[in-house]
Coordinates of C-alpha atoms in Angstrom, one line a residue:
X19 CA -27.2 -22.4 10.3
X20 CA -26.5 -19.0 11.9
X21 CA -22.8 -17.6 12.8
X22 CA -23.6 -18.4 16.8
X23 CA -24.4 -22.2 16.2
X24 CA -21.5 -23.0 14.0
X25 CA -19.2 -21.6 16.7
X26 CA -21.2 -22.9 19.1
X27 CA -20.7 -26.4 17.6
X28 CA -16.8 -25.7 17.0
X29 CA -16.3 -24.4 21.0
X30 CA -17.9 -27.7 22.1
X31 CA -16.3 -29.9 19.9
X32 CA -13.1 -27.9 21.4
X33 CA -13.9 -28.7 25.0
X34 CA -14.5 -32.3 24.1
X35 CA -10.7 -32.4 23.4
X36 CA -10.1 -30.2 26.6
X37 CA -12.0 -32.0 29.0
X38 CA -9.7 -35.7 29.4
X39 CA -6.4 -33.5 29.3
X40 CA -8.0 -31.6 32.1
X41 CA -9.2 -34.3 33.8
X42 CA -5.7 -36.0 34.0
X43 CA -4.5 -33.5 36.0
X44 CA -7.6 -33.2 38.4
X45 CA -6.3 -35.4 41.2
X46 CA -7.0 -33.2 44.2
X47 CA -7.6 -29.6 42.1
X48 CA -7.4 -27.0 45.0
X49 CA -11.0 -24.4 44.3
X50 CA -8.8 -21.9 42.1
X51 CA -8.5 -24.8 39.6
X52 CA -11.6 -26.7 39.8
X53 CA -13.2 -22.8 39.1
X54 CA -10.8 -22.1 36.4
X55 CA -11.9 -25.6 34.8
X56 CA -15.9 -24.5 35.0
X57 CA -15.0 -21.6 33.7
X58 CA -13.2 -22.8 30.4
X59 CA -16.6 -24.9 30.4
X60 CA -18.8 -22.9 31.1
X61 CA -17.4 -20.4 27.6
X62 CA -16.7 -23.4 25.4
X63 CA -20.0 -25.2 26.6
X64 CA -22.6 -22.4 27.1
X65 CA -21.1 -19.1 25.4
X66 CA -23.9 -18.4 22.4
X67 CA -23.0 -14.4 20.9
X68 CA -26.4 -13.0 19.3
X69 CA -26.5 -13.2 15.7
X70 CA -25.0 -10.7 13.5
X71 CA -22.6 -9.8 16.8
X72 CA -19.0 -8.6 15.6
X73 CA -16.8 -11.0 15.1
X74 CA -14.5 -10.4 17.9
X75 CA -17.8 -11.3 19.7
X76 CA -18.2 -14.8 18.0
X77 CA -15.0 -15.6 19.1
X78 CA -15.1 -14.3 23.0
X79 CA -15.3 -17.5 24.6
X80 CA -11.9 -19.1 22.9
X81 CA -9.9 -15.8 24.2
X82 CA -11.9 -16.2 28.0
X83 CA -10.6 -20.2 27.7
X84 CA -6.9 -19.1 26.7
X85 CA -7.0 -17.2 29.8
X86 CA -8.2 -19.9 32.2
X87 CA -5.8 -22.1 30.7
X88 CA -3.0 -19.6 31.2
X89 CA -4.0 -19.0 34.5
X90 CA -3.9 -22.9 36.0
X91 CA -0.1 -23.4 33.8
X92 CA -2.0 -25.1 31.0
X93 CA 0.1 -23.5 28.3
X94 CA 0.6 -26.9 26.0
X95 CA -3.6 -26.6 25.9
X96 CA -4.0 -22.7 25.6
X97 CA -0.9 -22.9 22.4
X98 CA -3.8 -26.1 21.3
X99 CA -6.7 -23.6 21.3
X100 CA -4.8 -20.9 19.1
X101 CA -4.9 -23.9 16.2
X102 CA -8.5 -24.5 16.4
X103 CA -10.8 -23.6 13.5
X104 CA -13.0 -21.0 15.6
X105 CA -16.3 -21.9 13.3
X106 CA -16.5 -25.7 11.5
X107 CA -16.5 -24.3 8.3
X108 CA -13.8 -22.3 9.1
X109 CA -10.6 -22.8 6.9
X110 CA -7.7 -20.7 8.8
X111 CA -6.8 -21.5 12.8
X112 CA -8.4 -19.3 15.4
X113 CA -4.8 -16.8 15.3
X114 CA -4.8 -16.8 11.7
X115 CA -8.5 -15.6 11.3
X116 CA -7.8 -13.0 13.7
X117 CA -5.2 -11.6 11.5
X118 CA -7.0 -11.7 8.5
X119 CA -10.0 -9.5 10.5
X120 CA -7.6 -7.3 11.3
X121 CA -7.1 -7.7 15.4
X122 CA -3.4 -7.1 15.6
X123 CA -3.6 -6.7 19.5
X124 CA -5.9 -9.2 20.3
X125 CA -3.4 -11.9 18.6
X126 CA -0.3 -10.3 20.4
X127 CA -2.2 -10.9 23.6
X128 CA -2.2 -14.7 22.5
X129 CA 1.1 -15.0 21.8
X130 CA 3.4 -13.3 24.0
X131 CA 2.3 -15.5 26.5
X132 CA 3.3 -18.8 25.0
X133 CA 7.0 -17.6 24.7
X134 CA 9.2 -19.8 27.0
X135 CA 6.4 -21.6 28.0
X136 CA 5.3 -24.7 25.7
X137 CA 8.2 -26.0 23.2
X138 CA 10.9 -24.5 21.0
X139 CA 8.0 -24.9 17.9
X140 CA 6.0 -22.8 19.6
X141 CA 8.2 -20.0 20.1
X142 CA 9.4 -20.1 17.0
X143 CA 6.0 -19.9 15.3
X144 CA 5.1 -17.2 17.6
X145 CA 8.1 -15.3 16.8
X146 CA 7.2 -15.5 13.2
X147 CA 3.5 -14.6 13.6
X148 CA 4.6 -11.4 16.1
X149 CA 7.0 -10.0 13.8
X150 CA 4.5 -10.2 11.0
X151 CA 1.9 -8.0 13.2
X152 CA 4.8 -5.8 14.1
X153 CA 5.7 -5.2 10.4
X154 CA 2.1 -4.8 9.6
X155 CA 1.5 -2.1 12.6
X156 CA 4.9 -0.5 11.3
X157 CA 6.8 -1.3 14.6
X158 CA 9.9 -2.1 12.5
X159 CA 12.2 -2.7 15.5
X160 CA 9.9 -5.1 17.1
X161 CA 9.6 -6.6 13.7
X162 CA 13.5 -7.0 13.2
X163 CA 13.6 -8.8 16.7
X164 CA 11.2 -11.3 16.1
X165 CA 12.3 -12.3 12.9
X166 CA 16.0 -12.4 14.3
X167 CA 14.8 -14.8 17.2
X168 CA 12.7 -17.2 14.9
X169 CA 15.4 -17.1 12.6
X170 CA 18.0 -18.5 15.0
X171 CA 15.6 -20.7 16.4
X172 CA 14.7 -22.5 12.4
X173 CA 18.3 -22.8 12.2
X174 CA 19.0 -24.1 15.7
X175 CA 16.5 -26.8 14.6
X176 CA 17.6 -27.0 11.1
X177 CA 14.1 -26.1 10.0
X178 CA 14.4 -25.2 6.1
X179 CA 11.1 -24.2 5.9
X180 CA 11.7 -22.4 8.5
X181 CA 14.7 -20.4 7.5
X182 CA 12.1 -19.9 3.7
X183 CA 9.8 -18.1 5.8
X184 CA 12.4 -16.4 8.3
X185 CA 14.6 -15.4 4.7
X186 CA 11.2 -13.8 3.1
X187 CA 10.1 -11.7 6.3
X188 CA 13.4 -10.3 6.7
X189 CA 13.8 -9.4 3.2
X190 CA 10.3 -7.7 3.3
X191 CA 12.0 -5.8 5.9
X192 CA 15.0 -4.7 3.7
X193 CA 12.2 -3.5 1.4
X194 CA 10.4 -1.0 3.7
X195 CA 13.7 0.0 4.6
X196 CA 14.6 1.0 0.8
X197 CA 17.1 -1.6 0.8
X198 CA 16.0 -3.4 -2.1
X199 CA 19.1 -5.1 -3.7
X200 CA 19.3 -6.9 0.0
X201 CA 15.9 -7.8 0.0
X202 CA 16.3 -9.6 -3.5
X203 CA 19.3 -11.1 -2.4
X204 CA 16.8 -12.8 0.7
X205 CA 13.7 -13.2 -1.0
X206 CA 16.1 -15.3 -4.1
X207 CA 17.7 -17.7 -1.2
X208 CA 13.6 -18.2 0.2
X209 CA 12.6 -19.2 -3.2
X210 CA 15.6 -21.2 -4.2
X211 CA 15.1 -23.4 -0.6
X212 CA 11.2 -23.0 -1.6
X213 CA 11.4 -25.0 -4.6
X214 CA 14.2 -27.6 -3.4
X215 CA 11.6 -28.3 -0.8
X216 CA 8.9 -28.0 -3.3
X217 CA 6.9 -25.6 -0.8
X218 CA 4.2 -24.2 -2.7
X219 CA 2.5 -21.3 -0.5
X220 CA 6.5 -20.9 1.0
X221 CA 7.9 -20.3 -3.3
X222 CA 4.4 -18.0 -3.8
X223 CA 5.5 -15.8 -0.7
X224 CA 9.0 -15.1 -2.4
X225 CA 7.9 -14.3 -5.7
X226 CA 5.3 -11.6 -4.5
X227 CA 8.6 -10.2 -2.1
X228 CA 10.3 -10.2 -5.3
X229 CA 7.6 -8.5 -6.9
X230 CA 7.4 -5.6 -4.3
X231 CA 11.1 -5.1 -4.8
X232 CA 11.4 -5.1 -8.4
X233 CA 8.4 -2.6 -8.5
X234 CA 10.6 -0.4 -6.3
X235 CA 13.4 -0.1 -8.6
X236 CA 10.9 0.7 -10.8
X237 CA 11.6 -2.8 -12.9
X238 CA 7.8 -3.3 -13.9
X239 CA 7.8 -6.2 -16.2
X240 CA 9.6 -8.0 -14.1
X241 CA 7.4 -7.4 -10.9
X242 CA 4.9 -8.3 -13.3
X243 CA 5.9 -11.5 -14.2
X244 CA 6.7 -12.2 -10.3
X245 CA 2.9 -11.2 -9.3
X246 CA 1.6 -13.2 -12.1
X247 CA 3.5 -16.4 -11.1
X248 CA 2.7 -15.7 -7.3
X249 CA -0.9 -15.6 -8.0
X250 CA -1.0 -18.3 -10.3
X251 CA -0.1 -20.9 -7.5
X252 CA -1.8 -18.8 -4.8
X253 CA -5.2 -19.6 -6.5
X254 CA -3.6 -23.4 -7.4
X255 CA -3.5 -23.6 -3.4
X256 CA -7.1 -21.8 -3.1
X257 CA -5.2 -19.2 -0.8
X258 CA -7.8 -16.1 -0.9
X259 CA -6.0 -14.4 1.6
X260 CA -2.9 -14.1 0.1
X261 CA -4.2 -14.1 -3.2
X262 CA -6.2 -10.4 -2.0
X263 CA -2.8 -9.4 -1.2
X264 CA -1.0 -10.0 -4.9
X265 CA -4.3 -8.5 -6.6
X266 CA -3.3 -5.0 -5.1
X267 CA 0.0 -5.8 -5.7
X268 CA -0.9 -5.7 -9.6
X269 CA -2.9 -2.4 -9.6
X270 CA 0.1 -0.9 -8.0
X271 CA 2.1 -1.3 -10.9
X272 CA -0.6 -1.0 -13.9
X273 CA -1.2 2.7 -11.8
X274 CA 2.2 3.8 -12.2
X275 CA 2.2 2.0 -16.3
X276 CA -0.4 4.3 -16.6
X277 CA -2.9 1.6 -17.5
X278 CA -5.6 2.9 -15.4
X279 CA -8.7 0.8 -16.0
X280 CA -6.1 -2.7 -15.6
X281 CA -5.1 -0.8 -12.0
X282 CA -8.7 -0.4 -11.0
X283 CA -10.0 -4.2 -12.5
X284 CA -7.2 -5.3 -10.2
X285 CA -8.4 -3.3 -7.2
X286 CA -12.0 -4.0 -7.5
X287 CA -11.1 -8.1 -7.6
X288 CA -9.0 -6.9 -4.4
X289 CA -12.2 -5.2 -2.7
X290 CA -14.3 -8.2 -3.9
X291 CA -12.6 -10.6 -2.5
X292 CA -11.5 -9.3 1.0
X293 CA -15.2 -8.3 1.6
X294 CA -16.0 -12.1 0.8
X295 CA -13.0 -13.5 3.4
X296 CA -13.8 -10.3 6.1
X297 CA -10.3 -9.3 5.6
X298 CA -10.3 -5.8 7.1
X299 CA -6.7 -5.1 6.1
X300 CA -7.2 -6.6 2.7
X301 CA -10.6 -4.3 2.0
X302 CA -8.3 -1.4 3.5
X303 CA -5.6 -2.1 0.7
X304 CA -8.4 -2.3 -1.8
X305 CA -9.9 1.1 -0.8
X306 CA -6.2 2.2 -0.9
X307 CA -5.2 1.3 -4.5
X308 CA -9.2 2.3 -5.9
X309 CA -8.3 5.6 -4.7
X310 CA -4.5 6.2 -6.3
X311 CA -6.4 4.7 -9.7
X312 CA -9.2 7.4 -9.5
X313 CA -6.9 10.0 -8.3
X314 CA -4.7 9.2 -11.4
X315 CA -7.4 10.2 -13.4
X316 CA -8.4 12.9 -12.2
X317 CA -11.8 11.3 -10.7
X318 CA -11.1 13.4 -7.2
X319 CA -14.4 12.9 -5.7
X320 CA -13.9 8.5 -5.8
X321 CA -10.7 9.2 -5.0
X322 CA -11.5 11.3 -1.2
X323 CA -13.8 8.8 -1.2
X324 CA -11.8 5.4 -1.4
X325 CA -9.3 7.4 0.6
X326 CA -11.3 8.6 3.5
X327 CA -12.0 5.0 4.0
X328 CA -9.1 3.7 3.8
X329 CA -7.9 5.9 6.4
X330 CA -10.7 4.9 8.5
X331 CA -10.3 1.7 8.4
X332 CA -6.5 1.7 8.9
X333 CA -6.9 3.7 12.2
X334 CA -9.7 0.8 13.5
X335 CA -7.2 -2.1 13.1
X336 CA -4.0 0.5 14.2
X337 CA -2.3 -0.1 10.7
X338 CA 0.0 2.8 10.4
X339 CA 1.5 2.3 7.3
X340 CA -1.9 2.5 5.4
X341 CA -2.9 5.4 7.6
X342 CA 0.3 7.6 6.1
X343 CA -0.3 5.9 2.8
X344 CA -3.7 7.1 2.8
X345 CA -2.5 10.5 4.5
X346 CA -0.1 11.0 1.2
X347 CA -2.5 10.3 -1.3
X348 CA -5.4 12.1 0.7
X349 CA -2.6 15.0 0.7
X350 CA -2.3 14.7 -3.2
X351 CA -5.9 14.8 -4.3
X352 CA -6.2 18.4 -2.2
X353 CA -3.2 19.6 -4.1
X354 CA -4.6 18.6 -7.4
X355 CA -7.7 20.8 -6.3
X356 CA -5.5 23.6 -5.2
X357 CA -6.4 23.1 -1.4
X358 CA -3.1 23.8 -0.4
X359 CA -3.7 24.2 3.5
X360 CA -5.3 21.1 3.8
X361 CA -2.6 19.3 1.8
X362 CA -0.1 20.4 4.0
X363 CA -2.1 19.0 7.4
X364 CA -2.1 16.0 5.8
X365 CA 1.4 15.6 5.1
X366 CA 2.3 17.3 8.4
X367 CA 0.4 14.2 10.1
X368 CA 2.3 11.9 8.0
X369 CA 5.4 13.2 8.9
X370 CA 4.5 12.9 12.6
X371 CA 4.1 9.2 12.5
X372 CA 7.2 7.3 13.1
X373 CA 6.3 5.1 10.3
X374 CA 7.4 8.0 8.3
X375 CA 10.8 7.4 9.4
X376 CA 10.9 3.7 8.1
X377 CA 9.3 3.7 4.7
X378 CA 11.6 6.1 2.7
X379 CA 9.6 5.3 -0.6
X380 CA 6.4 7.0 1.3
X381 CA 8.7 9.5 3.3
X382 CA 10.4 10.5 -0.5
X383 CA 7.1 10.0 -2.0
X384 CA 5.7 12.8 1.2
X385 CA 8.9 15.1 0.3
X386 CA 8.2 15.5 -3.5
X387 CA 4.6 16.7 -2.6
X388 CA 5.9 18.9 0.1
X389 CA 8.1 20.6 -2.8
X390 CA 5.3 20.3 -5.5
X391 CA 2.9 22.7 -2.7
X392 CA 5.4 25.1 -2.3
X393 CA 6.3 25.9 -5.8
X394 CA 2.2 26.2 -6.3
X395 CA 2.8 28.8 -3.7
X396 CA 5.2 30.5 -5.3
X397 CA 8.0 29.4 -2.9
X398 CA 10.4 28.1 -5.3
X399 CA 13.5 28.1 -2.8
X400 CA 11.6 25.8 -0.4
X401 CA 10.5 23.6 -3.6
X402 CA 13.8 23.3 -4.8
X403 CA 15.0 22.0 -1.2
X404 CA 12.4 19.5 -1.0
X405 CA 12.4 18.4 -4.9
X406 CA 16.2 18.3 -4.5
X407 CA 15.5 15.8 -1.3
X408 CA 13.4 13.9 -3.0
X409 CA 15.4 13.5 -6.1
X410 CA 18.5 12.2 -3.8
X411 CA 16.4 9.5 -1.8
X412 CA 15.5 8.4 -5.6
X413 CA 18.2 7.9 -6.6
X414 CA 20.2 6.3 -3.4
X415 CA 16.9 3.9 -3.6
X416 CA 17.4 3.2 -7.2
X417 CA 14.2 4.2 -7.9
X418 CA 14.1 5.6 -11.6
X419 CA 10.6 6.3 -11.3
X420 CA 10.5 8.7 -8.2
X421 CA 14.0 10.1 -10.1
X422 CA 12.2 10.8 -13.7
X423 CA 9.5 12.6 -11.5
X424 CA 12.1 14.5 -9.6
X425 CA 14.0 15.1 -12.3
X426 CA 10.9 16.8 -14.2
X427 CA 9.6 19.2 -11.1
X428 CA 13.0 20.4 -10.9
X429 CA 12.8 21.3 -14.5
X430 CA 9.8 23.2 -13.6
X431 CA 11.4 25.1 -10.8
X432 CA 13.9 26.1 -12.8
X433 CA 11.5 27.3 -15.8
X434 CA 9.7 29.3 -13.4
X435 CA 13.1 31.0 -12.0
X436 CA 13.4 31.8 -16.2
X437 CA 16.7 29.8 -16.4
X438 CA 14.9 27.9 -19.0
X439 CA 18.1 26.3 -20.2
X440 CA 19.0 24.2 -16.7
X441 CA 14.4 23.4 -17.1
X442 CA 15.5 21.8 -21.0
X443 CA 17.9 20.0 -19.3
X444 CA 15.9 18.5 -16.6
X445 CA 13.2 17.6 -18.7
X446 CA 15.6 16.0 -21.3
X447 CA 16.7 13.6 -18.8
X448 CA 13.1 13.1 -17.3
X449 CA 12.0 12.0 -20.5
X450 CA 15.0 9.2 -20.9
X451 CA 14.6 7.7 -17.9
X452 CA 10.4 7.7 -18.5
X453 CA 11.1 5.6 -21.7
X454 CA 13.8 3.9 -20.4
X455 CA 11.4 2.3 -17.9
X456 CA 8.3 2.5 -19.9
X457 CA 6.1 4.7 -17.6
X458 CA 4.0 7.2 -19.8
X459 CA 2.8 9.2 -17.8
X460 CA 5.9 10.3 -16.7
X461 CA 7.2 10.4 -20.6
X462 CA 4.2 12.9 -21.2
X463 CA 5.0 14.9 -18.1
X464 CA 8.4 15.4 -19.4
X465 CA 6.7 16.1 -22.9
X466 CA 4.6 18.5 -21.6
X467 CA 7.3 20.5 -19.3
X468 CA 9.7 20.5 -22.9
X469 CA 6.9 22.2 -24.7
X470 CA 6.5 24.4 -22.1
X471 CA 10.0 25.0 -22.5
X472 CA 10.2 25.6 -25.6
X473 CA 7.7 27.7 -26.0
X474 CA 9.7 30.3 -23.8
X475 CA 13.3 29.8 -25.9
X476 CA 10.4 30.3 -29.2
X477 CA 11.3 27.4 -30.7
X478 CA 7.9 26.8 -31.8
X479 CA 7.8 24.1 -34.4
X480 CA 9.9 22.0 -31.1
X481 CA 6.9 22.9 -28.6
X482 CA 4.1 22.2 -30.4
X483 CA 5.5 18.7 -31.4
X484 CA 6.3 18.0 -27.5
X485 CA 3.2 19.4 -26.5
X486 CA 0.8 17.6 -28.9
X487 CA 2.8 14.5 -28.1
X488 CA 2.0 15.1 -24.3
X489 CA -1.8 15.7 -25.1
X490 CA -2.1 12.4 -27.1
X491 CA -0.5 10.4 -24.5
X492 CA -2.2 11.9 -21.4
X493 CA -5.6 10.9 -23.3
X494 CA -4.8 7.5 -24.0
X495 CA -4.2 7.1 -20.1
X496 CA -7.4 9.7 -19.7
X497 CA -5.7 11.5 -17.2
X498 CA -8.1 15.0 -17.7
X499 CA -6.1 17.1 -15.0
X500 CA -3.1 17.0 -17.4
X501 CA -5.1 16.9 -20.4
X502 CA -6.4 20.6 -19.9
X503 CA -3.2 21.9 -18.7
X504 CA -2.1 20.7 -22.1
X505 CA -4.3 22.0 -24.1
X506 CA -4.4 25.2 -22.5
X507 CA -0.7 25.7 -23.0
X508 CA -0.9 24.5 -26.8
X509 CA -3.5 27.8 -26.4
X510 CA -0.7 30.4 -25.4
X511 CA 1.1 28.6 -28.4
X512 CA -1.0 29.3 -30.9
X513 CA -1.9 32.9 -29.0
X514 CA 2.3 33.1 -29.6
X515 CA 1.5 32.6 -33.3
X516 CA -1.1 34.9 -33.6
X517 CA -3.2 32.4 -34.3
X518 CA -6.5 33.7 -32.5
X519 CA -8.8 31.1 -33.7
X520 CA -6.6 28.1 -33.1
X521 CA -6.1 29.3 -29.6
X522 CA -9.4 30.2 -28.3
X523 CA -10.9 26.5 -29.5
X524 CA -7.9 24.8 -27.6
X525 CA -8.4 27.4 -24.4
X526 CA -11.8 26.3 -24.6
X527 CA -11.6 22.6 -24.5
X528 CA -8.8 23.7 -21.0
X529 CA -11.9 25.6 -19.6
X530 CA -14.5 22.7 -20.0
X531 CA -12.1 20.4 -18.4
X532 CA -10.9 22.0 -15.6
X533 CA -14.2 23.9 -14.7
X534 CA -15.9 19.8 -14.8
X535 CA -13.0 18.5 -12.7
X536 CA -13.3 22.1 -10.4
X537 CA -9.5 22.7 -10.2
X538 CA -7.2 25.9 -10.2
X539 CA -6.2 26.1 -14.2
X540 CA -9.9 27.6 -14.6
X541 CA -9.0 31.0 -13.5
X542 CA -5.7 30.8 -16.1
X543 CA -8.2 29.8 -18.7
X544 CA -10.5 32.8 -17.9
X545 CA -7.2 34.9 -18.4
X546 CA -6.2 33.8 -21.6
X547 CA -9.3 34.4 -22.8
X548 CA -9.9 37.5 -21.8
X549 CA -6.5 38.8 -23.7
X550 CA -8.0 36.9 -26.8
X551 CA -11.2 38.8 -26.3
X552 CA -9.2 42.1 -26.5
X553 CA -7.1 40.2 -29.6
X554 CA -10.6 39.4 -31.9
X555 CA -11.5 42.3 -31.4

């Protein structure tokens, strides 16, 4: 059966529940009515959208009878229309499915409404569901408000499943806010009234909050563990929404681990899935997280690729945090390829959103790049500013990864402005907090920057053991970018050493790297070799 009959069946099935309630209050309908009534009909009853029509189209006719409905005081039977499956085989209500394609306005328009209008249930659950659109279109205020008014609502009523959800949402809040140890403390009462009341999909939604926060202080194992147990029910409950959701979740973290082919697994399920439920926020995410993975390993051409569509699809459904998400990474492949103008439009777009202003992580996150362009530049006042920003947000967020990375571009600062001994120092405590937390890429990067070090203070036998460390690690996670800057600095070692041979084979494994992955270190291999050129001979 085609798309248009099984609507087609489900909006006459829907007037057949409509049509006695109307009847009732047909004594004496003045014309405005009685038209209204053949209207909502005429939609339900006759409406057919061509095959293959968007799905905004399918469902035209239940957004034309909401409006009748509004328009005669019907509200009890337009709130009744937002709960109908809009296809029979349909398993979410017409405002959840609208959600989950992504049409953030069209669902406002159905709600806002209702408020005031129908019961104290029904503003409550429209609260809930505007303040999750808000939050998704990164109107945090709006968010805040909602959540506030359906949480004194719950409680009014003494909803506790209510007060679960209410508890979770706001805590989600606290999290884009960078105000993670108040989000735990929320997302810990939701789950504790989530299992007392033995609400399944209500004790999956806190344990995936408490896996976004955890992974913000940078406590991986434990948003593991969180993510694992979220989807673990999720898929008990055969929730494929939520479960696309908590798949992305999981390549988030196994990206920053530095277990790259886990991160992309995870994101490929992601895409897999959201394609299969039309979730276009969920196949947004997907393109999002495929295109950190690739850019982690230095695959920049999947990675502008992902990206771009992320970003494309983000401005469709108006989702502004994965538009400056996408803007930041977007900003960090161009970097990696030495495009520095380009980089900086990017982050200069990012920075213009007011989303920007809520998320710190991505606004931190935006001002560690900002520095990292500059000191490519040569600007290493401006570098240190920005690095020096980012390394306080870090560290007022908790955030020990953002604060190892910091920490280690400030070392390189530093090492460029020859006051190698403040560079050691940085990089020393980079590399404790990387193994603290168990991130090793970071551990390498502070590996690498030691050697580097090292090198300069000629303590030789110390920076070739940091730097060979480094090299091993970055190609276990097969990240090539830092794999040639490696081994072309183990080159100027061994050029250090006089060791000509040793340092030409190692300058030209750099070479063959960086000329395959088409980035700026060629032109500082082509150097080093001309000087061993003039050595050999």
């Amino acid at each position: 059966m085609s798309n248009s009959l099984h609507n087609t069946t489900a909006s006459r099935a829907l007037w057949e529940t409509l049509e006695p309630e109307l009847r009732k209050a047909e004594h004496r309908p003045s014309r405005i009515v009685k038209a209204h009534h053949r209207a909502i009909k005429n939609w339900l009853m006759l409406y057919c959208p061509i095959d293959n029509s968007s799905n905004i189209k399918q469902v035209h006719g239940y957004f034309e009878s909401f409006y009748h409905l509004c328009q005669v005081g019907r509200w009890d039977l337009a709130s009744n229309i937002l709960d109908t499956k809009p296809t029979v085989d349909s398993d979410k209500e017409f405002h959840n499915q609208l959600f989950v394609w992504g049409y953030f306005t069209e669902q406002i328009k159905l709600y806002e409404p209702l408020l005031g209008k129908v019961s104290i249930v029904v503003d409550a659950n429209s609260y809930l569901a505007l303040g999750n659109i808000h939050h998704t279109l990164g109107q945090i205020d709006s968010a805040a408000e909602c959540y506030g008014q359906y949480l004194r609502i719950v409680r009014r009523i003494n909803d506790q499943e209510g007060e679960c959800k209410a508890l979770v949402s706001l805590g989600n809040l606290y999290d884009t806010l960078g105000k993670y140890e108040d989000a735990i403390e929320l997302h810990s009462q939701s789950l504790k009234i989530a299992r007392e009341l033995n609400s399944q999909d209500d004790e999956a939604r806190a344990l995936s909050s408490l896996g976004n926060a955890h992974f913000s202080l940078s406590n991986y194992a434990e948003a593991i563990q969180y993510y694992q147990a979220d989807l673990e029910i999720l898929k008990e409950l055969n929730d494929t929404f939520s479960q696309v959701s908590t798949l992305g979740n999981l390549s988030s973290v196994y990206v920053f681990l530095g277990f790259y082919d886990e991160a992309i697994d995870y994101a490929e399920q992601q895409l897999a899935l959201a394609t299969e439920i039309e979730s276009q926020s969920g196949i947004c995410s997907a393109h999002g997280h495929l295109g950190n993975s690739y850019y982690s390993i230095s695959e920049y051409e999947q990675a502008l690729e992902h990206t771009n569509k992320q970003i494309s699809i983000a401005r469709t459904i108006g989702e502004q945090p994965s538009i400056c998400s996408g803007l930041c990474t977007l900003a960090s492949i161009h970097y990696s390829l030495g495009h520095y103008d380009s980089a900086l439009e990017n982050l200069l777009e990012l920075f213009n959103s007011p989303w920007s202003i809520h998320d710190r992580q991505l606004s931190m996150k935006a001002t560690g790049l900002l520095g990292n362009i500059h000191y490519s530049l040569g600007e290493y006042d401006l570098a240190l500013k920005y690095t020096q920003q980012k390394l306080d947000i870090a560290q007022e967020l908790g955030d020990q990864q953002a604060e190892s990375i910091a920490l280690g571009d400030l070392g390189n600062i530093y090492y460029e402005s020859s006051d190698y001994e403040k560079s050691l120092e940085f990089s020393q405590e980079q590399l404790v907090i990387a193994r603290r937390i168990n991130v090793r890429w970071s551990e390498a990067m502070a590996l690498s920057n030691l050697g580097d070090t090292y090198l300069k203070l000629e303590n030789y036998q110390d920076s070739e053991a940091s730097l060979r460390a480094a090299h091993q690690i970055f190609d276990e996670l097969g990240d090539q970018n830092a794999v040639a800057v490696t081994l072309l600095n183990l080159a100027e070692l061994h050029y250090q050493l006089s060791l000509m041979a040793e340092s030409q084979d190692y300058c030209q494994q750099a070479l063959t790297i960086a000329t395959s992955l088409d980035i700026p270190l060629v032109q500082s291999c082509l150097e080093l070799q001309e000087l061993l050129g003039k050595q050999i001979k």
